[in-house]
mmCIF file with all atom_site columns, C-alpha atoms in Angstrom:
data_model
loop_
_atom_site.group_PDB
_atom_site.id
_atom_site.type_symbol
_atom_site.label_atom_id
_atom_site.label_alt_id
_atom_site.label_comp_id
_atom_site.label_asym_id
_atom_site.label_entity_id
_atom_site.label_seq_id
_atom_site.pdbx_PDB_ins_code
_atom_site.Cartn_x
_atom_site.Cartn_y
_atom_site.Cartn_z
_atom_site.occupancy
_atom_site.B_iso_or_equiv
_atom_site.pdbx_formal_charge
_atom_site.auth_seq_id
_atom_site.auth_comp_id
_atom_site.auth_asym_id
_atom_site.auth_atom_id
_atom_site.pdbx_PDB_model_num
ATOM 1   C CA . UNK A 1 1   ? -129.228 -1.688  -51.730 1.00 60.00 ? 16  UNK A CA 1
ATOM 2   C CA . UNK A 1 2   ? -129.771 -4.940  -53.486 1.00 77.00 ? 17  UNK A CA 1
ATOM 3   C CA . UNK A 1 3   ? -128.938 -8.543  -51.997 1.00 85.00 ? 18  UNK A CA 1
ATOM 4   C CA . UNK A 1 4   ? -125.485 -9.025  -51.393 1.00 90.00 ? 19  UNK A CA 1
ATOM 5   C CA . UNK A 1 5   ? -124.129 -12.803 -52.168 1.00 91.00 ? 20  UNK A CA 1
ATOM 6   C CA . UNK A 1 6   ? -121.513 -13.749 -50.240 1.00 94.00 ? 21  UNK A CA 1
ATOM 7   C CA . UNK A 1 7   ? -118.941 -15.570 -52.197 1.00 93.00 ? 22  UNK A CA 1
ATOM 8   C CA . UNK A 1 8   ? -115.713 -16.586 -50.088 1.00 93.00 ? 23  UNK A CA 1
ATOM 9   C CA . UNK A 1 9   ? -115.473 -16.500 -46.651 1.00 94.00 ? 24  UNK A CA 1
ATOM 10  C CA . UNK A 1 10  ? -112.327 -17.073 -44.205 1.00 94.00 ? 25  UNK A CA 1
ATOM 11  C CA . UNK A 1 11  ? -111.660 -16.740 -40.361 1.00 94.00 ? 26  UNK A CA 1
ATOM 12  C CA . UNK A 1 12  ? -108.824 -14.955 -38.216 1.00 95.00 ? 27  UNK A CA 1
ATOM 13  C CA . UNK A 1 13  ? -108.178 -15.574 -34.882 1.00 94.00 ? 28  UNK A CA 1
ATOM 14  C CA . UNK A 1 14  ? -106.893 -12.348 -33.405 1.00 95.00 ? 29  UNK A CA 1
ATOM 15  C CA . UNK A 1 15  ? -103.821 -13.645 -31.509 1.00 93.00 ? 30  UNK A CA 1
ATOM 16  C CA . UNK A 1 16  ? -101.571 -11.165 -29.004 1.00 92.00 ? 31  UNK A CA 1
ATOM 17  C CA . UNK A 1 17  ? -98.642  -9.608  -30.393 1.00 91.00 ? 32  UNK A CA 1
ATOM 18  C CA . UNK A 1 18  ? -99.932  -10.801 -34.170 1.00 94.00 ? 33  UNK A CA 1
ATOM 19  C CA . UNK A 1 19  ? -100.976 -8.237  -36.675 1.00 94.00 ? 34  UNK A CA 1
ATOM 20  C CA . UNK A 1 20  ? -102.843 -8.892  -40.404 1.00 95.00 ? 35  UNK A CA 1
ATOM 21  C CA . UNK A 1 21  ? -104.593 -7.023  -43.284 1.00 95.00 ? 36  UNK A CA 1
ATOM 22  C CA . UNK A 1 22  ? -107.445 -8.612  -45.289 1.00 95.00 ? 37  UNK A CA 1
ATOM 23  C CA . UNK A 1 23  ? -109.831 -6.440  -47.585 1.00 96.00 ? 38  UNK A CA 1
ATOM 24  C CA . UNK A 1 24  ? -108.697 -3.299  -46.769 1.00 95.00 ? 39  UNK A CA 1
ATOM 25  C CA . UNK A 1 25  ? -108.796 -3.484  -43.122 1.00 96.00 ? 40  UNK A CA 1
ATOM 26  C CA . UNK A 1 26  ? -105.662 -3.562  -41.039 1.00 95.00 ? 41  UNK A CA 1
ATOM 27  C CA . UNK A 1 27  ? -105.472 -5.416  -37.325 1.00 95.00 ? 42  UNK A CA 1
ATOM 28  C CA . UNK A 1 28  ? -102.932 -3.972  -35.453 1.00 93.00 ? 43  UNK A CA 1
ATOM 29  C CA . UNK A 1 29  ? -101.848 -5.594  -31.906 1.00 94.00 ? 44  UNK A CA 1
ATOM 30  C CA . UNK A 1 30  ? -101.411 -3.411  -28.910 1.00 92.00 ? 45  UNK A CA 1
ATOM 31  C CA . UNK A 1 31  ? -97.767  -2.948  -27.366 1.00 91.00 ? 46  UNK A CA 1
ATOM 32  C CA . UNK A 1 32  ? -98.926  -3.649  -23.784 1.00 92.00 ? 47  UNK A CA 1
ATOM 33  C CA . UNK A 1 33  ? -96.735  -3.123  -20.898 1.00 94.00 ? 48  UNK A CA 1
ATOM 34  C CA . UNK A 1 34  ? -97.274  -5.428  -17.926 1.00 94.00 ? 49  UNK A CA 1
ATOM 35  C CA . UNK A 1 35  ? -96.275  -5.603  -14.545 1.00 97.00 ? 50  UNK A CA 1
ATOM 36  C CA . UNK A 1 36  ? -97.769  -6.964  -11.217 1.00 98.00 ? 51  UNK A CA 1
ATOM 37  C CA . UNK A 1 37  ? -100.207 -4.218  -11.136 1.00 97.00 ? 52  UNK A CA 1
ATOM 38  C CA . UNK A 1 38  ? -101.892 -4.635  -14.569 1.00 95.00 ? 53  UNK A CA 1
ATOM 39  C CA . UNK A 1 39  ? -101.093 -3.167  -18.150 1.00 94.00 ? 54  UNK A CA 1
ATOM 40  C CA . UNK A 1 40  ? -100.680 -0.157  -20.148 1.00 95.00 ? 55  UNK A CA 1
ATOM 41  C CA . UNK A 1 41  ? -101.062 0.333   -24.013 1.00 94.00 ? 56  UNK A CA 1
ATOM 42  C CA . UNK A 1 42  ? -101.235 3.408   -26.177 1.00 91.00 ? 57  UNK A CA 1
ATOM 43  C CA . UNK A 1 43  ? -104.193 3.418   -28.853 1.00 90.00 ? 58  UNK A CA 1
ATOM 44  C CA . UNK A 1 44  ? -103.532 6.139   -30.625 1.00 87.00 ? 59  UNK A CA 1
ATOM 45  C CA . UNK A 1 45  ? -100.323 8.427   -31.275 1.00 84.00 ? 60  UNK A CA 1
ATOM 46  C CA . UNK A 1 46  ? -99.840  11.864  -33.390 1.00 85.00 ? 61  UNK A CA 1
ATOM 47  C CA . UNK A 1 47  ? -96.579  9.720   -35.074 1.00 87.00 ? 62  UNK A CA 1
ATOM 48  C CA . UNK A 1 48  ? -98.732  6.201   -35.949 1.00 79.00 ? 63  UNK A CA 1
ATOM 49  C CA . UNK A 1 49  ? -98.373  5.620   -39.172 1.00 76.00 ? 64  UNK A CA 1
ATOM 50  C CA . UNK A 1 50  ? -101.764 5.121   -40.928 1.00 75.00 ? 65  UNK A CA 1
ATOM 51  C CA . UNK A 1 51  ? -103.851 6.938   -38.120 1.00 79.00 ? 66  UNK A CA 1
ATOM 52  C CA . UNK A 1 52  ? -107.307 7.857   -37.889 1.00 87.00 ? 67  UNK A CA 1
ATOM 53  C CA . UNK A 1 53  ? -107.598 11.339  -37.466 1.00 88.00 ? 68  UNK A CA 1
ATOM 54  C CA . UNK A 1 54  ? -110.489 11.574  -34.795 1.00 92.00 ? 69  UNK A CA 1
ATOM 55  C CA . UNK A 1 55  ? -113.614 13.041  -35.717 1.00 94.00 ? 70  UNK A CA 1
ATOM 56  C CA . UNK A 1 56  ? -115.288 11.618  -32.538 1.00 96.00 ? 71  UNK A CA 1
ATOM 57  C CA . UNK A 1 57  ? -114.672 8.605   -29.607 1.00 96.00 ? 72  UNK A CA 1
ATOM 58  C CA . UNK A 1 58  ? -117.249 6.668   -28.610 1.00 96.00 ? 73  UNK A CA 1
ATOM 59  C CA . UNK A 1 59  ? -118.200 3.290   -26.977 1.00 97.00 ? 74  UNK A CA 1
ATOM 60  C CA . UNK A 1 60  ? -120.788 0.878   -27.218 1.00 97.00 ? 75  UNK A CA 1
ATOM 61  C CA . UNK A 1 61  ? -121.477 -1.642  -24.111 1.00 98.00 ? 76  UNK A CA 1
ATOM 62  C CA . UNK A 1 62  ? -123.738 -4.743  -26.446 1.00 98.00 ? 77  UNK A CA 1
ATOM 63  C CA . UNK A 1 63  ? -125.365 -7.935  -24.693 1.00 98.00 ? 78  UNK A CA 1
ATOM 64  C CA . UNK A 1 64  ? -124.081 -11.716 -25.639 1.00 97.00 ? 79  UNK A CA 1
ATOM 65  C CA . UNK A 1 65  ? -125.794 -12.915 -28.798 1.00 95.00 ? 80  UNK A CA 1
ATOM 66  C CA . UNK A 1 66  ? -126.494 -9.690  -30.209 1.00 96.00 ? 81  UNK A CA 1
ATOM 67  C CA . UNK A 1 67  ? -125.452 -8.855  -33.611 1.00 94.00 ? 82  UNK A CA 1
ATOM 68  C CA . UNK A 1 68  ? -125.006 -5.489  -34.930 1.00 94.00 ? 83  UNK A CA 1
ATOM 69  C CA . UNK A 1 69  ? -124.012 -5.539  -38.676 1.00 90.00 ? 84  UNK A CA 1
ATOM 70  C CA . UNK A 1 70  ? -123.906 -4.548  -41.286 1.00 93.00 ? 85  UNK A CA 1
ATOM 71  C CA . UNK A 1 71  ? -123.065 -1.136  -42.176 1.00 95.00 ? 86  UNK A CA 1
ATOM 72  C CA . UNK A 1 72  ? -120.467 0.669   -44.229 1.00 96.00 ? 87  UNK A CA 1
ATOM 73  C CA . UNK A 1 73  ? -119.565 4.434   -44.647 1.00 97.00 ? 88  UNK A CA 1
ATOM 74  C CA . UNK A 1 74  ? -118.904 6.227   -47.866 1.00 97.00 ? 89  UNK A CA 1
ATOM 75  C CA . UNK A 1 75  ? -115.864 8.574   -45.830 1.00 97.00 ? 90  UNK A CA 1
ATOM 76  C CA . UNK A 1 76  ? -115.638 7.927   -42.693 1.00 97.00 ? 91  UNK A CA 1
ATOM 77  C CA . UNK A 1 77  ? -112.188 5.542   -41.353 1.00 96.00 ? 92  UNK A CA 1
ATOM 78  C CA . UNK A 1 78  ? -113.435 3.594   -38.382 1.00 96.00 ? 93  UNK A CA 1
ATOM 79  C CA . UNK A 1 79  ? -110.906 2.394   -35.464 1.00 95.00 ? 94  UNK A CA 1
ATOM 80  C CA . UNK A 1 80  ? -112.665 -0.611  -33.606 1.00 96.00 ? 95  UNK A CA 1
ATOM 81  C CA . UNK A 1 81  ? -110.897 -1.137  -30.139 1.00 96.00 ? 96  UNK A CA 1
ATOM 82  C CA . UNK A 1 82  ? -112.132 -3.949  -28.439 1.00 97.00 ? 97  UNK A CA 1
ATOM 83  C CA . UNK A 1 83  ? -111.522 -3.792  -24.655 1.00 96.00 ? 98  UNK A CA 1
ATOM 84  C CA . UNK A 1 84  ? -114.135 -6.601  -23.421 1.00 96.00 ? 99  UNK A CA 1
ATOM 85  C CA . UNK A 1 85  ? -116.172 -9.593  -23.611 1.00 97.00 ? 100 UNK A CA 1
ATOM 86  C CA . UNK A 1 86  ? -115.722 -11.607 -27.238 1.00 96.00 ? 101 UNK A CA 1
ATOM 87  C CA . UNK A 1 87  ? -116.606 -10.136 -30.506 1.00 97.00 ? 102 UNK A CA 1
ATOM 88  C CA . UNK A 1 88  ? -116.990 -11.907 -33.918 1.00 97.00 ? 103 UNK A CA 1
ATOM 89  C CA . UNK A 1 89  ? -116.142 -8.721  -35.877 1.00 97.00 ? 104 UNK A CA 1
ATOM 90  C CA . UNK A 1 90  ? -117.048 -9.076  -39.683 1.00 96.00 ? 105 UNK A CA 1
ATOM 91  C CA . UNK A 1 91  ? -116.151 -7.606  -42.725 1.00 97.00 ? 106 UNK A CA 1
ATOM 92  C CA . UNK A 1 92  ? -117.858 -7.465  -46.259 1.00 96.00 ? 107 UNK A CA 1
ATOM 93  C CA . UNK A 1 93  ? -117.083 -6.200  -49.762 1.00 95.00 ? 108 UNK A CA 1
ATOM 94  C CA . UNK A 1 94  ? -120.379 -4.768  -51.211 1.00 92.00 ? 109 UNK A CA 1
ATOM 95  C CA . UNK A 1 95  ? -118.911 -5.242  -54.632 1.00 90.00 ? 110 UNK A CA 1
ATOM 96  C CA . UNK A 1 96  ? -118.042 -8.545  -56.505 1.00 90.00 ? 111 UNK A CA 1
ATOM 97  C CA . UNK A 1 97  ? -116.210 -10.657 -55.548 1.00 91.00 ? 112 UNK A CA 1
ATOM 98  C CA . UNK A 1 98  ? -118.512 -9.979  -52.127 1.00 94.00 ? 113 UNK A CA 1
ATOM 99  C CA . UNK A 1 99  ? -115.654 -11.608 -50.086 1.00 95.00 ? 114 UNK A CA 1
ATOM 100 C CA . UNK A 1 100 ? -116.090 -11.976 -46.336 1.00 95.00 ? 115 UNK A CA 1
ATOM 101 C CA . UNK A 1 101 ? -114.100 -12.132 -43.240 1.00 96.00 ? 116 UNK A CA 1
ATOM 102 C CA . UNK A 1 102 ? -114.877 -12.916 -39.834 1.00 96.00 ? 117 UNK A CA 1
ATOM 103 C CA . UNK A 1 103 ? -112.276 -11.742 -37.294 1.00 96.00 ? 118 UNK A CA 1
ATOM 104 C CA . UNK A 1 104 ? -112.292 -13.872 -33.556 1.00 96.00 ? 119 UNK A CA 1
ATOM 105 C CA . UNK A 1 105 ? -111.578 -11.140 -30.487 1.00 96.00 ? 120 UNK A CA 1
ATOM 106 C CA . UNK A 1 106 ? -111.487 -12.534 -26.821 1.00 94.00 ? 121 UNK A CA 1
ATOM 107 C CA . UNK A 1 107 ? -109.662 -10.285 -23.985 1.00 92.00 ? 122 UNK A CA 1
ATOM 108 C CA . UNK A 1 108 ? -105.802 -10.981 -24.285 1.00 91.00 ? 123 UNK A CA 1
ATOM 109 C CA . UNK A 1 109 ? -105.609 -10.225 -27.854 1.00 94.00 ? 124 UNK A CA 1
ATOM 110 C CA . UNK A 1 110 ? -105.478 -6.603  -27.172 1.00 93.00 ? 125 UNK A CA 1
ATOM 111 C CA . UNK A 1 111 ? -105.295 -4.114  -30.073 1.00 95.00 ? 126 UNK A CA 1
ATOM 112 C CA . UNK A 1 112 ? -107.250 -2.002  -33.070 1.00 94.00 ? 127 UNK A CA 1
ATOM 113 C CA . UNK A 1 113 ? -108.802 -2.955  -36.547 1.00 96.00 ? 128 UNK A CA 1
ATOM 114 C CA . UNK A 1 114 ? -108.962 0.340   -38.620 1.00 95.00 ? 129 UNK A CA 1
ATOM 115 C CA . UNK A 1 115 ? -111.581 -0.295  -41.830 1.00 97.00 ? 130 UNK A CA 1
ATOM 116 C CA . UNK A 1 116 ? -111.643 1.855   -44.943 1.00 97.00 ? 131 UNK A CA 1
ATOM 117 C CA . UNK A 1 117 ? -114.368 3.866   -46.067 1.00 97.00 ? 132 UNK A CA 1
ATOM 118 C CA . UNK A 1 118 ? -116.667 1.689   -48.217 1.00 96.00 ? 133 UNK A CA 1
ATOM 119 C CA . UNK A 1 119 ? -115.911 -1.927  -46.476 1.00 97.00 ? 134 UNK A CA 1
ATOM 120 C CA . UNK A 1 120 ? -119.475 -3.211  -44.685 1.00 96.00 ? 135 UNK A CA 1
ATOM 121 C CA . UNK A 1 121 ? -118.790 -4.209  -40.948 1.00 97.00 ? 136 UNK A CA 1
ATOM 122 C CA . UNK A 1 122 ? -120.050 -5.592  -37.798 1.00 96.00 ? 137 UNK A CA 1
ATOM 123 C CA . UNK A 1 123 ? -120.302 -7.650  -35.234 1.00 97.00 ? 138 UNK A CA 1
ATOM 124 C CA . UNK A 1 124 ? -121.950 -10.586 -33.037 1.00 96.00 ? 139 UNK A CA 1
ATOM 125 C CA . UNK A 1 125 ? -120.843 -10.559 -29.451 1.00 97.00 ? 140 UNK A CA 1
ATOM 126 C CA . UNK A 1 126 ? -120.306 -14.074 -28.428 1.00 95.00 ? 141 UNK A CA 1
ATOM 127 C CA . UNK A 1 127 ? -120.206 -16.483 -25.376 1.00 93.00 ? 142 UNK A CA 1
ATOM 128 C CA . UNK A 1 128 ? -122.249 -15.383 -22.297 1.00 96.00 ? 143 UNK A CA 1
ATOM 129 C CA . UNK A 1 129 ? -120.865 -11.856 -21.389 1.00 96.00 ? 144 UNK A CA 1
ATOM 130 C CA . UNK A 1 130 ? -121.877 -8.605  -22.403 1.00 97.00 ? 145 UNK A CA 1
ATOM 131 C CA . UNK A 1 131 ? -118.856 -6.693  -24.387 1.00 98.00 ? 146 UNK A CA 1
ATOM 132 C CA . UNK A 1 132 ? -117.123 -3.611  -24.832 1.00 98.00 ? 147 UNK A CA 1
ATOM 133 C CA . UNK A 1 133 ? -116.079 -1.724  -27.786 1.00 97.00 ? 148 UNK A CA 1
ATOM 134 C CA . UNK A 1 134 ? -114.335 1.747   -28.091 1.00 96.00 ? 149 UNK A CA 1
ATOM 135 C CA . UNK A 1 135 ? -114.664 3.243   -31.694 1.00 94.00 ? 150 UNK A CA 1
ATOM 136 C CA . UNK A 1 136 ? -112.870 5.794   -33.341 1.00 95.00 ? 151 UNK A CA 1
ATOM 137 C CA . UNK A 1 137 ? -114.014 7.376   -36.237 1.00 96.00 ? 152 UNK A CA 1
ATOM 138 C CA . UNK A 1 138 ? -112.399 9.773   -38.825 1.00 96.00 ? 153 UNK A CA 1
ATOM 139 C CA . UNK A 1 139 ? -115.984 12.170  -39.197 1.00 95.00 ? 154 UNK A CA 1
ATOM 140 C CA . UNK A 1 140 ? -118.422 13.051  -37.174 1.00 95.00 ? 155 UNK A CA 1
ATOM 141 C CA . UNK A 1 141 ? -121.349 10.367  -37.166 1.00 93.00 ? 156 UNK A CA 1
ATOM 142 C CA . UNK A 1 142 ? -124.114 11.683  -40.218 1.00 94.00 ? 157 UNK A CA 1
ATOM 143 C CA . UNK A 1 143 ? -126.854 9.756   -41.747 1.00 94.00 ? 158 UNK A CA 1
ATOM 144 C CA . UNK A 1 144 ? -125.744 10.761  -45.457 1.00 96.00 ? 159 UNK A CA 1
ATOM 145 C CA . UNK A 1 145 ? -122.439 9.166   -44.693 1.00 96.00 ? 160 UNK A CA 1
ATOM 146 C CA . UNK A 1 146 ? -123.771 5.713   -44.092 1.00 95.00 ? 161 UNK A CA 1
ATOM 147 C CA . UNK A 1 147 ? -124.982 2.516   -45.683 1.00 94.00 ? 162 UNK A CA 1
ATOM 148 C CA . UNK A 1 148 ? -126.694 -0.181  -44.454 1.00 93.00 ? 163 UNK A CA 1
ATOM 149 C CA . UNK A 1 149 ? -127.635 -4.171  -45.134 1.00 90.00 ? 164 UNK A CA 1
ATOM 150 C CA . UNK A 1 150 ? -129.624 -5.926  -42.950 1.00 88.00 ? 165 UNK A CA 1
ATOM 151 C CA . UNK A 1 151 ? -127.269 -9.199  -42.107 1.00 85.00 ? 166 UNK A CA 1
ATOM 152 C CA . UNK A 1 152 ? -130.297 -11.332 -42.294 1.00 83.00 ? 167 UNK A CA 1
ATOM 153 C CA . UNK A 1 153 ? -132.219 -10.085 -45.364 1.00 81.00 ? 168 UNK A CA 1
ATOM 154 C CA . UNK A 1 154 ? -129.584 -7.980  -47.426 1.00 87.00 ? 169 UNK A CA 1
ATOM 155 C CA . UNK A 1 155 ? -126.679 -10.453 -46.929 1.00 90.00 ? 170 UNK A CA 1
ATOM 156 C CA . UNK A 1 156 ? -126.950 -14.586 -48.349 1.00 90.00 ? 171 UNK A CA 1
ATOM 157 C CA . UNK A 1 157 ? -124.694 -16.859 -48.111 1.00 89.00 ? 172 UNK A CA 1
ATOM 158 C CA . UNK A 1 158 ? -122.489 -15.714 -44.879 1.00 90.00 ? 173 UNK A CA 1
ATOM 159 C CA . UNK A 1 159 ? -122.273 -18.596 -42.407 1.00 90.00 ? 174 UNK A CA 1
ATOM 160 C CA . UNK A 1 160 ? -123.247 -17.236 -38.906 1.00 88.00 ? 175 UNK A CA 1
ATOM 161 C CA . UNK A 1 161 ? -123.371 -20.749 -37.502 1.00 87.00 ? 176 UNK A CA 1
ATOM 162 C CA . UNK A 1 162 ? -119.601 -21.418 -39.168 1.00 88.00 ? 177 UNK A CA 1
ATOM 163 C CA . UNK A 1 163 ? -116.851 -21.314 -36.047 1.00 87.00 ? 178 UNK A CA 1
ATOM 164 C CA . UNK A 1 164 ? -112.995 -21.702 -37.307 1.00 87.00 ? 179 UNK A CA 1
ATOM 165 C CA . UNK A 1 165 ? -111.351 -24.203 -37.291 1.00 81.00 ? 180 UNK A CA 1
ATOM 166 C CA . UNK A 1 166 ? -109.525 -24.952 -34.392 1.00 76.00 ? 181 UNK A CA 1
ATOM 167 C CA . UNK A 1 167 ? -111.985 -22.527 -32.473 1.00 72.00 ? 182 UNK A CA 1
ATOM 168 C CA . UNK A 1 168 ? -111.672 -19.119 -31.241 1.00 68.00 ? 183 UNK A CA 1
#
């Protein structure tokens, strides 16, 4: 793929109980149910409207300061569900106008970001503990199905070194 210019870029701070959409993608909070012994939420119901249909669960357990990005899938529906650390989850048209969005995650703000088929994503885990992510995806992982950028070749013009304002 040829070098991707990023031409807009604009932070969310994933906040409990808020939702949003931006490119595409859809950030749904978690209904969580606490009491003196912890929580409960539901990630996934047969009567959610806009649901993944799983094609396979996994998780991914990624070290502070790593970055994983970017990739993008030409069918698959991924589910991102954060469940630990903090995550600077981004998202990236690979078609003008190339605009980008970097979504803030710390524990608290409990709940899912579902991205279409065809939106580049990933992540940089930040502050000094490793993190946790549980992923849901509409197919079964193959090679043919995905694209990918290298974040620090492929991609100019994102700021990595941008925080938002107010912090995360």
């Amino acid at each position: 793929m040829e070098l991707i210019q990023v031409k807009s870029h604009r932070h969310v701070v994933a906040r409990p109980g808020e939702g949003f959409s931006a490119l595409g993608a859809v950030w749904t909070p978690l209904r969580v149910h606490a009491d003196e012994r912890g929580w409960f939420a539901e990630i996934w119901r047969t009567d959610q409207p806009g649901r993944v249909e799983p094609g396979q669960i996994s998780v991914s357990k990624t070290l502070p300061g790593v970055t994983k990005a970017f990739h993008f899938h030409r069918k698959q529906v991924d589910l991102f569900i954060p469940m630990t650390g903090a995550f600077r989850i981004v998202l990236l048209q690979t078609q003008p106008p190339c605009e980008a969005l970097s979504i803030w995650w710390q524990e608290g703000a409990e709940g899912t970001l579902r991205i279409p088929a065809g939106l580049a994503h990933g992540y940089r885990v930040e502050g000094t503990s490793e993190a946790k992510m549980v992923y849901l995806t509409s197919e079964t992982y193959t090679p043919q199905d995905e694209g990918r950028l290298e974040w620090d070749r492929q991609v100019k013009g994102f700021p990595w070194d941008e925080r938002p304002p107010g912090g995360a």
